């Protein structure tokens, strides 16, 4: 529309709903909601206690996944989930719930630190500026958050409790018999009394030194420091958890190479909870795909642990096929396995096969060279089925415990330290990877599972391995035990009993899950509340010393290295602040010198428990008031583990965040700090808003807004460019900001468009040109209630006609069901249909219709709904009004057309009640004049009735 035409319209219709009017309405009501505390949810007690009548309502705790406040700000893809939870929360308020909905900020982590390194700006300064910008952008969307409950993880009064939780975990152990965490003091008491023997020694607890006691307890603590294989990323200067390493062995952030190294790091003993983390998934209302990812990551498998003697040592393997032990003809250790260096001899044994040596003069040279080669590969690369099998003989032999045969011990990269024991017994006749390795290294094979495909029992002539659970065991007997002729299940049980009786094995359960690496060599994270005495023993800081605040440092960057240099070691920024690191403290036994931990916690720490802080955000005495936690998150019917009622976020957090948060919840539950054993009862994964990416001939992204479409092709500055659908982002030059759309159409239009684009859980492409459709819906809604020329409300106090009542109540019924099920796109379609019906009548709206129309729209477009509600004469906010209830009499159609067929041809159409019975409908159809005439006196063999819409008559 030209400026002249636009001006003419404004003159003729000065009260039309325009972007300028929307901006005015939206700003006014956002100010009003803030001033009135419209979205404040009362707690049952404490400083946020409120109206007991509201507290008495059923509660709904609705959450979005923690946003990270990026310096780039939001694009229109980011608020999709926030708008959805807001619409749902508004509907829940209107259907009689006390709704807690708020939003905080996950603000520690790498981006702010990297920005600080580049610019010299303190991470807190840039992060807080980003938070303020994001708050302004989110406020403009009209999100109904209880702002009293918001916080950032970088607030010391927040991370005080993150540190406190770490200490609860540090001061706990997992009692396998009780299946729960218990205070470490209870374990110490058992050692002191002699009730529990001290492992690894015959000495009493009182006879151990402080260091020895610390070492014993470190084997039990749920948070512990250990020398362990880690993912070392020289390019980032930090170690990474398994979950932060991509499938191709690079860092998720920065895409740097990641190497295996051995360092002393803090770990969380999440593996102690593996069974419970698996079992409790069943009662959660989560997408099955997410549950499956968690189950696969935890990776439970039943089998046996078996010891293979190697000189004075033993290699322990975990196998799920202990029935095939007699077929083990060689062993493989992961290159990182701790036994490798102990068992490697000085020279190759006599008769060593040349292909086993890798061309090296000694076993030590061969092993060293192969280890370096393996360290540069990702776990996924190492396990790839299609690749050539590589490895090298260690020079050592083990003894097969059932056959007594000497079997060579190799190292190979297809065996990982991250699964089982880091060692396997290789049964090449019945495992495809072992078969390929055996062929490559000319190793013997022994058939112990009788093939059912007629190939015979000589593996040397086979093309591949044979494996089946539905087969008999053969060639598997010694002087003491025979498995021959048994099925797999029976053979497993018999050999396990035999192994246990001789003390060389036992039946066991194994998990893929590894303990959570919890140290980062970064500055911008929570400091550990741990100090070390002069003997190196770790001590927990008392609660009175929390929070341990992050000190100022001049240089924020960890020492980074050549990304490809694996022979490097971390150096943390905090270690450079000697005045902070070296302290004299009184921990209860007089002033002593200590050294602080100079690693920081990972960025996942703060998001492991933030749902609890939303409940009781100002509590300085407790993590959370038990009564408040019980009210909002406690177990109840349908939610046996308790938790948040609705948690919305991206599927990319399937393992990392969700698994970690579940673990922390279970520890806090075991220790009696919370009543909810699970943090999130219902999880919903929203889709992604995508955008077209345009690239020039060099593959460089060009600004999407400047691309022209001509003759079915796309052009940028005279050059033809390609177009693909992908992510939206600043780097791809296709980002559209919510600010742009709000300025052009208003926030309510943006909210409607994002909700109307398609099902919430499906990704969909952004199309700025389509936004106008929802803008016009709001203009028609406005015009149905307000005169565009005078600004006067045009509703009348007469009763609506029956057709309008039916349209209204059908919309109420459908929209209510859709809102409750988060089908916002179809809810908007029903509102649009009703609004169009009302527009077409041309008559002024009945007040009762207009008011219910506004209430239907209120969760979706709250600003215009609030404005129209006030113009209709109400003084209370629309936010807390009751959602309309449909009258069933108007929801059901008054009559339905029933088709009557004879021999498949329509002979009559009857107008009948939707609730008519099959018997009544049959009687009515057979009495119809047209049907009687068509039958012509012929008999009837069969009548098929499908009330209320079909009768099919089959003549005799």
Coordinates of C-alpha atoms in Angstrom, one line a residue, residues 148 161 199 359 377 568 759 861 932 936:
X148 CA 9.8 -12.3 40.9
X161 CA 23.1 -23.6 46.2
X199 CA 38.3 -52.8 51.6
X359 CA 56.5 -54.0 11.3
X377 CA 40.2 -41.2 16.3
X568 CA 49.7 -31.1 26.2
X759 CA 1.9 -28.7 14.6
X861 CA -3.2 -12.8 21.4
X932 CA -40.3 -48.7 -0.5
X936 CA -40.8 -52.8 -5.3

